[in-house]
XYZ file of C-alpha atoms in Angstrom:
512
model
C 22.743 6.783 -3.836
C 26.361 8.580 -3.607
C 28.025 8.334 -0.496
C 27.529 11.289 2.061
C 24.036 11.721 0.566
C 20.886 12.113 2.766
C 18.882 8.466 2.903
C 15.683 9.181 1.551
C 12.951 8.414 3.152
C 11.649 4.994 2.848
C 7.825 3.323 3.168
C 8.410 2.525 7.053
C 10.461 -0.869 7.423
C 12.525 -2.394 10.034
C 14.463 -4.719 10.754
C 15.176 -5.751 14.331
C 17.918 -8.455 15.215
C 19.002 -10.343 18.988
C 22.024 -11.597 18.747
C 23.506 -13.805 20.846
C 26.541 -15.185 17.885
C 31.603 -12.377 14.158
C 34.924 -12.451 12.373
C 37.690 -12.889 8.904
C 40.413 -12.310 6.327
C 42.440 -9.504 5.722
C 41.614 -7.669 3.340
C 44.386 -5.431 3.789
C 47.168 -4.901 6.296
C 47.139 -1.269 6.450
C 43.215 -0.696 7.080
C 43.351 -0.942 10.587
C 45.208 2.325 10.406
C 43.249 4.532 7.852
C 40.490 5.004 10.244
C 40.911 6.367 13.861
C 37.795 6.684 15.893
C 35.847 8.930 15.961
C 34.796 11.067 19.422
C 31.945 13.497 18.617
C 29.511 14.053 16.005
C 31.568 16.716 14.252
C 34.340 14.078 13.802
C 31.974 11.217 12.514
C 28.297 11.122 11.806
C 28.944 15.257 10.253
C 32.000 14.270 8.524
C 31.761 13.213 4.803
C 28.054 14.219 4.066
C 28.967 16.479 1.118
C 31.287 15.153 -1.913
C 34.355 16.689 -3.194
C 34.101 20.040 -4.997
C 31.571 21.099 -3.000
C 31.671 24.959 -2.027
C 30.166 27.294 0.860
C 29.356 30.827 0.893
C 32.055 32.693 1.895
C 32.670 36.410 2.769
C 35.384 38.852 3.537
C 35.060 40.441 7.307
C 36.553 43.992 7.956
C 38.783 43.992 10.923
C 36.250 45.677 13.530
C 33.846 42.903 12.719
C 36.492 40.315 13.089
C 37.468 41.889 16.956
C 33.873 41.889 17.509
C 32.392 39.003 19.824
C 34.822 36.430 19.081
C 36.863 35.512 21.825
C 39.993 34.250 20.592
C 40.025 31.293 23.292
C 36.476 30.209 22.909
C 36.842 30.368 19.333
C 39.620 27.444 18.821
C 37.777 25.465 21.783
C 34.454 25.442 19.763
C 36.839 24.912 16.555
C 38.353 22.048 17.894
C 36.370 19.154 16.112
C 36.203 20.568 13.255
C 40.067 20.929 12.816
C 40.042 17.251 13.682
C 37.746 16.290 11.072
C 39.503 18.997 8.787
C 42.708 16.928 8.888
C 41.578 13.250 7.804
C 41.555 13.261 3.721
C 40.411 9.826 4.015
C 36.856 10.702 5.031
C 35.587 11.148 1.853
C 37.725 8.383 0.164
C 35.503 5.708 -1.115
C 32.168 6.136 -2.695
C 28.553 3.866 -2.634
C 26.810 1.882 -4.969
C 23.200 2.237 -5.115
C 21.405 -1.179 -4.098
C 20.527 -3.900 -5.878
C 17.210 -3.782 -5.262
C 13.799 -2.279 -3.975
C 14.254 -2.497 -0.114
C 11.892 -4.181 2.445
C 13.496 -2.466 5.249
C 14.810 0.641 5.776
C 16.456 0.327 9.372
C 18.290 -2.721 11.036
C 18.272 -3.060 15.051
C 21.255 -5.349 16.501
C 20.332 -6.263 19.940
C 23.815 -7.519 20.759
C 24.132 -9.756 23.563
C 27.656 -9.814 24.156
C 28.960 -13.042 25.974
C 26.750 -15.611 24.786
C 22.917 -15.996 26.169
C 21.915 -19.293 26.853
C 19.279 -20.914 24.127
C 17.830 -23.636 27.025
C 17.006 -20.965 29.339
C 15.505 -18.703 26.639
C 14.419 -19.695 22.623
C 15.271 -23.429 22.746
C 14.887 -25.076 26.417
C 14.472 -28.527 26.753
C 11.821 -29.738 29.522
C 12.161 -33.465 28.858
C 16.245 -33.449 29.203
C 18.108 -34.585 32.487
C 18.587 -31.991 35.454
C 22.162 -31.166 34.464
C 20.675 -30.083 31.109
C 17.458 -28.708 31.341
C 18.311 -26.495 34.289
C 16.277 -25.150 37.020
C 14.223 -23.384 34.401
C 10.385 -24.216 33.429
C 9.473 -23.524 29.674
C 5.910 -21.922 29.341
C 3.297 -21.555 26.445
C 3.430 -19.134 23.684
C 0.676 -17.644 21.214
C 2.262 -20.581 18.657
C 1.202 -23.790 19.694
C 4.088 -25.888 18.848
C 6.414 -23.073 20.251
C 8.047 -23.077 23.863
C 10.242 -20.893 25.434
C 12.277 -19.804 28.735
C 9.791 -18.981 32.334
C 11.577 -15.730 32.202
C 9.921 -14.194 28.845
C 6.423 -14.098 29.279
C 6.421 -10.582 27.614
C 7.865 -12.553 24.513
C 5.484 -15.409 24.840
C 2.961 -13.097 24.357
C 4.128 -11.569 21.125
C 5.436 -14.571 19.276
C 3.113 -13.672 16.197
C 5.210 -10.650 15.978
C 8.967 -12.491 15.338
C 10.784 -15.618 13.720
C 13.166 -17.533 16.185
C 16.069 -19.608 14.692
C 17.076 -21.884 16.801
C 19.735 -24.118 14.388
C 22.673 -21.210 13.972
C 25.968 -22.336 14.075
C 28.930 -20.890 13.186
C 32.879 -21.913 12.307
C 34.602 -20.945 15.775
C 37.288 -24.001 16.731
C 38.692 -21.971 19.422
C 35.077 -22.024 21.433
C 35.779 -18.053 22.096
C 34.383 -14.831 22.048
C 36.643 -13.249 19.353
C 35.460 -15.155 16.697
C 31.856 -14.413 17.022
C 32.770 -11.074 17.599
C 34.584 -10.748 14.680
C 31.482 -12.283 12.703
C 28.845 -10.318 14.377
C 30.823 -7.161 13.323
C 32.117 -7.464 10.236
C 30.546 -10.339 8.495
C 33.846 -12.487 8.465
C 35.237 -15.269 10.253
C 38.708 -15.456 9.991
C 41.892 -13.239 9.963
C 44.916 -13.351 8.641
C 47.912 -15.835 9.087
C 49.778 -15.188 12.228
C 47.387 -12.327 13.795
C 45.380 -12.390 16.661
C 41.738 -11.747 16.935
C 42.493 -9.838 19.999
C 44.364 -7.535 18.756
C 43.479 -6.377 15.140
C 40.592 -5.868 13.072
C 40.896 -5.766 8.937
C 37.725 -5.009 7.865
C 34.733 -2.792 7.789
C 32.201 -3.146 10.478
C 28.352 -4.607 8.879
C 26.935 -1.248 10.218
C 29.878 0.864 8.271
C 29.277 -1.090 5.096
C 25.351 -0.390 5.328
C 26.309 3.414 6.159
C 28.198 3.312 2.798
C 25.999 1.646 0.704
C 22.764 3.804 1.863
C 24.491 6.892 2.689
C 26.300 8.011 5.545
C 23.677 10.349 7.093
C 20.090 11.056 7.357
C 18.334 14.086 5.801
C 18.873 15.732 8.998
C 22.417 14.864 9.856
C 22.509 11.604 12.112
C 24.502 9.260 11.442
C 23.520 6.588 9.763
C 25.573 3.921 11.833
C 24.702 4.492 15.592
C 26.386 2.117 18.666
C 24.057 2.429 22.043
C 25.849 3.229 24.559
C 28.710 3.362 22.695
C 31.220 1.215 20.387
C 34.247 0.326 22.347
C 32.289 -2.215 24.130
C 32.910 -4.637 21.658
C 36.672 -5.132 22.722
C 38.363 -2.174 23.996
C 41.776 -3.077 21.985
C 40.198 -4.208 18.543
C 37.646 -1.913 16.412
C 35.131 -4.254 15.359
C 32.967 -1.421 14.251
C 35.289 0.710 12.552
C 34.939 1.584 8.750
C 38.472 1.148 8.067
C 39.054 1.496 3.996
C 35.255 2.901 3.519
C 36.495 5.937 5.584
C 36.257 7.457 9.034
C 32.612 9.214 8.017
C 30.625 5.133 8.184
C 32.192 4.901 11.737
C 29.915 4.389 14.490
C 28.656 7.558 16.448
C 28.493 6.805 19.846
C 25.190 7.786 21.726
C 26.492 8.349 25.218
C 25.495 6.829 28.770
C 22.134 5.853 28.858
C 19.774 6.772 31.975
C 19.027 3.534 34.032
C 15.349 4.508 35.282
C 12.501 5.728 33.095
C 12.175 9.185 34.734
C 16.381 9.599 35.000
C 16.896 13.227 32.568
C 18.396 11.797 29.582
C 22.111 13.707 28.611
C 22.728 14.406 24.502
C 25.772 12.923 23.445
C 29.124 14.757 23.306
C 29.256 16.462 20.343
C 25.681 17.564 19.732
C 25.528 20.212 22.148
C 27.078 23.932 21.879
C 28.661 25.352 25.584
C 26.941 27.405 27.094
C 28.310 30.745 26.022
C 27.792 29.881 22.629
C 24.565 31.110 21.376
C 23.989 29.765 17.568
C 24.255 33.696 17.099
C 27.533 33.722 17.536
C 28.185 30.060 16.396
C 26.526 31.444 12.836
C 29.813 34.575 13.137
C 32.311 31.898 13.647
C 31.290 29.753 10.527
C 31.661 33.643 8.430
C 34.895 33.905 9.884
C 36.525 30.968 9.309
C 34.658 31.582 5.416
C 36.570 34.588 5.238
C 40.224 33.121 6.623
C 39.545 30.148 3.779
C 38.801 32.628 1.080
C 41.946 34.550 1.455
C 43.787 32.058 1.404
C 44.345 31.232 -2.384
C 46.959 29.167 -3.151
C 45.887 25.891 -5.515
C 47.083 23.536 -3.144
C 45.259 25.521 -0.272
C 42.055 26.138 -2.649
C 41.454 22.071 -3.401
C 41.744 21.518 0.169
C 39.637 24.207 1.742
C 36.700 23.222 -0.488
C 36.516 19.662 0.968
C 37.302 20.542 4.586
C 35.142 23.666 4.586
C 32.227 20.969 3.054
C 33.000 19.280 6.568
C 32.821 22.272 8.690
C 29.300 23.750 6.592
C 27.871 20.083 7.704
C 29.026 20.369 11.121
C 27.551 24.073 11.672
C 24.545 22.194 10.587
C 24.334 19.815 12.717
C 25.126 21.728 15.902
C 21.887 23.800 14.970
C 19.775 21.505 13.576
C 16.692 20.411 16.178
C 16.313 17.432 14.601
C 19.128 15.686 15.240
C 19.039 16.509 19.275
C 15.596 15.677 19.233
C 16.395 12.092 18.019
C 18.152 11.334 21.221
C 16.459 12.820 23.412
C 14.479 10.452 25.838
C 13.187 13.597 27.386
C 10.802 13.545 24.802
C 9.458 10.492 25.426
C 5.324 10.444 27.136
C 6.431 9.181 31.160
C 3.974 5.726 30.232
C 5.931 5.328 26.986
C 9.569 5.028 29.306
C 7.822 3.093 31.864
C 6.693 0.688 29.148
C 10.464 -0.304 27.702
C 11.442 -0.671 31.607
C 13.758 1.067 34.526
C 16.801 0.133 33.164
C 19.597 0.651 31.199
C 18.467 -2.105 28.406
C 15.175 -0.422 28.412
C 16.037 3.110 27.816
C 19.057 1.780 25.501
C 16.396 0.081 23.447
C 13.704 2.792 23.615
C 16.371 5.448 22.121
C 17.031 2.311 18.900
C 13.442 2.828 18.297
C 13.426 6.968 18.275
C 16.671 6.334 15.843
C 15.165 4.075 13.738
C 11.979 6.370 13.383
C 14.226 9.512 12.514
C 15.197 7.146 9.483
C 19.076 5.527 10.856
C 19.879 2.535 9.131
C 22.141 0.652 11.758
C 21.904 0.477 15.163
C 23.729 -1.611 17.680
C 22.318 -1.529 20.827
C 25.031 -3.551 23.544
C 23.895 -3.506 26.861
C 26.598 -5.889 27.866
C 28.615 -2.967 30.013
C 27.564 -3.732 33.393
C 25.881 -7.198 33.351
C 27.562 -9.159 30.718
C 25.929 -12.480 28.861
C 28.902 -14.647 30.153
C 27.448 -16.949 32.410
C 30.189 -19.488 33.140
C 28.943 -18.959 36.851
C 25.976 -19.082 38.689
C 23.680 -19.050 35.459
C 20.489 -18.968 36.584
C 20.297 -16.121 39.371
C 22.163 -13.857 36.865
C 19.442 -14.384 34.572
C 16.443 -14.296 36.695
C 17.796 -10.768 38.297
C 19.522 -9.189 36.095
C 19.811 -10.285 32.211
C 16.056 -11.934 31.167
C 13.526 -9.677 32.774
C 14.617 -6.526 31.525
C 15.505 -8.126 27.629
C 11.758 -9.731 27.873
C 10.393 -5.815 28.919
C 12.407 -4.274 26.277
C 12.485 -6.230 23.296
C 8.734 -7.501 23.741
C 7.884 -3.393 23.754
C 10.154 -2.656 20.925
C 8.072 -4.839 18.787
C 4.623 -3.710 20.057
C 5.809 -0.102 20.042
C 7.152 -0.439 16.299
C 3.667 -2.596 15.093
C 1.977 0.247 16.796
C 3.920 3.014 14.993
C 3.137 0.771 11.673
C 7.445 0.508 11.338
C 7.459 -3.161 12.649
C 7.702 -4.278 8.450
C 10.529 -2.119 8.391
C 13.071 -2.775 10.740
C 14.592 -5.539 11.531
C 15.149 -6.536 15.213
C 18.263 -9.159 15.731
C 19.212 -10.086 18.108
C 27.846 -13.904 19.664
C 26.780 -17.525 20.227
C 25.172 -20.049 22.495
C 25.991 -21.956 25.692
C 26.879 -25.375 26.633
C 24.021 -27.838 27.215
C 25.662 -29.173 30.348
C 25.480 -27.113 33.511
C 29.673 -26.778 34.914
C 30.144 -27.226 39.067
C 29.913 -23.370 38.940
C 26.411 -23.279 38.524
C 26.897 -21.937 34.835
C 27.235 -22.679 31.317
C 30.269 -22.049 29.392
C 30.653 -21.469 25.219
C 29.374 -23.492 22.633
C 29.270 -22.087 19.072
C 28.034 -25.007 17.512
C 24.543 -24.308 17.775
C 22.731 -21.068 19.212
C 19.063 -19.380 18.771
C 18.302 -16.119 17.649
C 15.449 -13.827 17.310
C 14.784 -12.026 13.848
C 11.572 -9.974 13.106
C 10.128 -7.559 10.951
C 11.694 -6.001 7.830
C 9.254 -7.417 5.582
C 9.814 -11.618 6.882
C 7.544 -13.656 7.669
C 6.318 -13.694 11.437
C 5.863 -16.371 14.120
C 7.886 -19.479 12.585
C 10.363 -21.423 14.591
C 13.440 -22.610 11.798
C 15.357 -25.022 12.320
C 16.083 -27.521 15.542
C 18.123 -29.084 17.944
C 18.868 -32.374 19.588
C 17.039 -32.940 22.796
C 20.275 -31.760 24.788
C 20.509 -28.791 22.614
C 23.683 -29.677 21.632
C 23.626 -30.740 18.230
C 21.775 -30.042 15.041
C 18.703 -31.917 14.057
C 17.742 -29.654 11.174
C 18.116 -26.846 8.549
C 21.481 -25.835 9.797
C 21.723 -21.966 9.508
C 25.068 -20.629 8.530
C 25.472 -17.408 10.501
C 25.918 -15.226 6.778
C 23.024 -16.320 5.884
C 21.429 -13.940 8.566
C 23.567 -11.004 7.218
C 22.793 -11.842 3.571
C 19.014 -11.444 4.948
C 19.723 -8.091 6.420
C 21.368 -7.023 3.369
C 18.747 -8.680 0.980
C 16.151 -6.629 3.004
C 17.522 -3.293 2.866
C 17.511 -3.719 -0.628
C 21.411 -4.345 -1.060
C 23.624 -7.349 -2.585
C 25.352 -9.041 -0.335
C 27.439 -10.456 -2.990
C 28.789 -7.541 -4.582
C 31.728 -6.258 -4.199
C 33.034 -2.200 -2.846
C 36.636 -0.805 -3.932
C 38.825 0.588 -1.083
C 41.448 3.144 -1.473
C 43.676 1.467 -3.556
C 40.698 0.765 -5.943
C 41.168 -3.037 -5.130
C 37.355 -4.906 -5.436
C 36.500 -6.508 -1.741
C 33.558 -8.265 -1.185
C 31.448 -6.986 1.822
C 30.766 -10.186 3.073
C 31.239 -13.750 1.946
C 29.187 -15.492 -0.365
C 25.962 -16.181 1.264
C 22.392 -15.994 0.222
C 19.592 -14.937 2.113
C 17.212 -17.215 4.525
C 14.225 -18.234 1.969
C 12.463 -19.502 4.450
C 12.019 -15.955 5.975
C 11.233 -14.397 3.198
C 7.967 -13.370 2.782
């Protein structure tokens, strides 16, 4: 499938991810600045869905038609994003290879919890260890028999037949920080460059840009196939790890807006996806004609080569400011009252509720951080942070995510993941600070197998007892899923071959 066109639409599969582990080499020192981010949907998710040479209808307009209804003021205001997206000639720059393969999944859900959650008080406690290990925490029963898991998931203990839990990742991070699993999470890589600093710079592609290439930038109805809940400057306000870099600005995120933090709060479209008020699509349709008409007389060669890609941009952005479709995707509104109140009152809840509506309107990548307010960094007083605020509304909203999706008959096509783990001892602060070395994750659907635990730990938690799990391996299983090779390789601008990840292969153990 070409870049920019509409995924087709899949058997239902999907993927869903919880992540609790990021980052690499340059591939270039000039693809941080190829890509700026994007702000609406006209300058992103509408942006490079038709390839070059593409025309529009076009007409001329006599000069009473021209002075009539268009307001010249109004006019550039509405025009705005589109003269954005009009000026970036990199949109459109690289193309997609088809994958490799028939695909299991057809949607991926990253459940990001940024900061670190702690495996001993969720998918790997230890009951038997010392006080200043095991925590205050009990572990309770699950539908597995030889499975255990944190007091504070009985949702999840319930629908362990539903998910896989790894609990032997680990991952190559020396400096025991965030950056690095950042950096992995986002773009598949570990390291960067000689002399640069993971807080400052990122050099590749984001995982959900690379997907967006690969499998097309947008759905059949115009949303974007890469989609960051709330939004994607929460992962590190100075660095873009989920910008799209040399694969152009159109596989950037699209950022779905504030999310309501009660189940009956009215849900608010994202910027970008609704006209003003004194824009009827009347009127919108008369702007699109004129700005035809200005394009067609307007016929110099230079002027001729350019208007036919940017007016491709401007046709798909018309079309996605009237298409129903795409508003109805993110619109909780929509939503039965008992289906909100199911997913929870909260931010996480109503965050992951609108991954599942994206997922069923066929998205590919979603990335789902509800990290803003109550972050996963519990280097102080660990356990009242997760019995109030972090682990009951995760267990309501993940555990109905996968019941909702089995429901729908879309659990065996997405896939649910979910920056790395904590250490085993408890610091005088009451908390637990990093600890790359080992961490747990959750992985279900998108065709795996369901209810095994892989891998262990040490009866501290600290150290790995068996099948170590190299963090690509879990993107080589998202990629193997969706039907794409994580080994191959994409060309940038300069037509130089970069892999889109390292060499990994997929988890066989998963694999069903």
């Amino acid at each position: 499938m070409r870049m920019g066109s509409p995924r087709s639409r899949l058997p239902s599969r999907a993927l869903a991810t919880n992540y609790s582990a990021g980052y690499h080499d340059s591939v270039d020192a000039q693809h941080d600045k190829l890509a700026a981010p994007a702000t609406s949907a006209i300058g992103s998710a509408a942006a490079c869905c038709y390839s070059k040479g593409s025309t529009n209808p076009r007409r001329f307009f006599s000069m009473a038609q021209l002075r009539s209804g268009v307001p010249r003021r109004s006019f550039l205001r509405s025009q705005l994003a589109l003269g954005a997206a009009s000026h970036r000639p990199d949109l459109c720059a690289a193309t997609s290879a088809s994958p490799c393969r028939s695909p299991l999944a057809r949607s991926v859900i990253i459940w990001l919890q940024e900061g670190g959650m702690s495996q001993l008080e969720s998918w790997d406690p230890k009951p038997a260890g010392s006080a200043e290990i095991r925590g205050i925490f009990k572990s309770i029963a699950t539908t597995q028999a030889v499975f255990r898991i944190g007091e504070h998931m009985p949702r999840l203990a319930r629908k362990t037949a539903l998910y896989n839990v790894v609990r032997s990742v680990t991952m190559d991070n020396t400096r025991r920080d965030h950056s690095p699993g950042l950096h992995w999470l986002s773009t598949a890589y570990d390291h960067q460059a000689a002399g640069v600093s993971l807080e400052k710079v990122n050099r590749s592609p984001s995982v959900g840009a690379v997907l967006a290439h690969q499998l097309g930038t947008t759905t059949a109805d115009g949303l974007s196939n890469f989609v960051a809940i709330p939004n994607a400057r929460q992962l590190g306000n100075r660095v873009r790890y989920t910008g799209a870099l040399h694969l152009g600005a159109a596989c950037d995120a699209f950022d779905a807006g504030p999310i309501p933090a009660t189940a009956t709060g009215k849900d608010r479209l994202p910027q970008g996806l609704t006209l003003p008020a004194d824009i009827a699509p009347a009127r919108l349709r008369q702007r699109r004609l004129l700005l035809a008409a200005f394009a067609e007389r307007d016929s110099s060669p230079h002027r001729e080569a350019t208007n036919n890609d940017f007016g491709a941009f401007q046709v798909k952005s018309h079309e996605i400011l009237a298409s129903r479709g795409v508003r109805y995707a993110f619109d909780l509104n929509q939503e039965p009252p008992h289906v909100r109140e199911m997913y929870g009152a909260s931010a996480m809840g109503q965050g992951t509720l609108l991954a599942r509506r994206l997922v069923e309107a066929g998205v590919s990548y979603v990335l789902a951080n509800h990290s803003e307010k109550h972050s996963w960094d519990t280097h102080n007083d660990n356990f009242n942070k997760l019995t109030n605020t972090l682990l009951p509304p995760m267990d309501q909203a993940v555990s109905a995510l996968l019941g909702d999706l089995q429901q729908r008959g879309m659990l065996d096509e997405v896939l649910v993941l979910g920056e790395m783990g904590r250490t085993p001892r408890i610091n005088k602060h009451r908390g637990r600070d990093h600890w790359p070395d080992l961490f747990s994750l959750l992985i279900a659907g998108g065709g795996l197998t369901r209810g095994r635990v892989l891998g262990s730990s040490s009866r501290h938690s600290g150290t790995l007892l068996e099948r170590p799990v190299h963090h690509h391996e879990i993107l080589a299983t998202i990629n193997h899923q969706l039907g794409i090779d994580p080994n191959q390789m994409v060309r940038h601008r300069r037509d130089r071959p970069v892999r889109i990840m390292p060499e990994a292969k997929p988890l066989h153990e998963l694999l069903a």
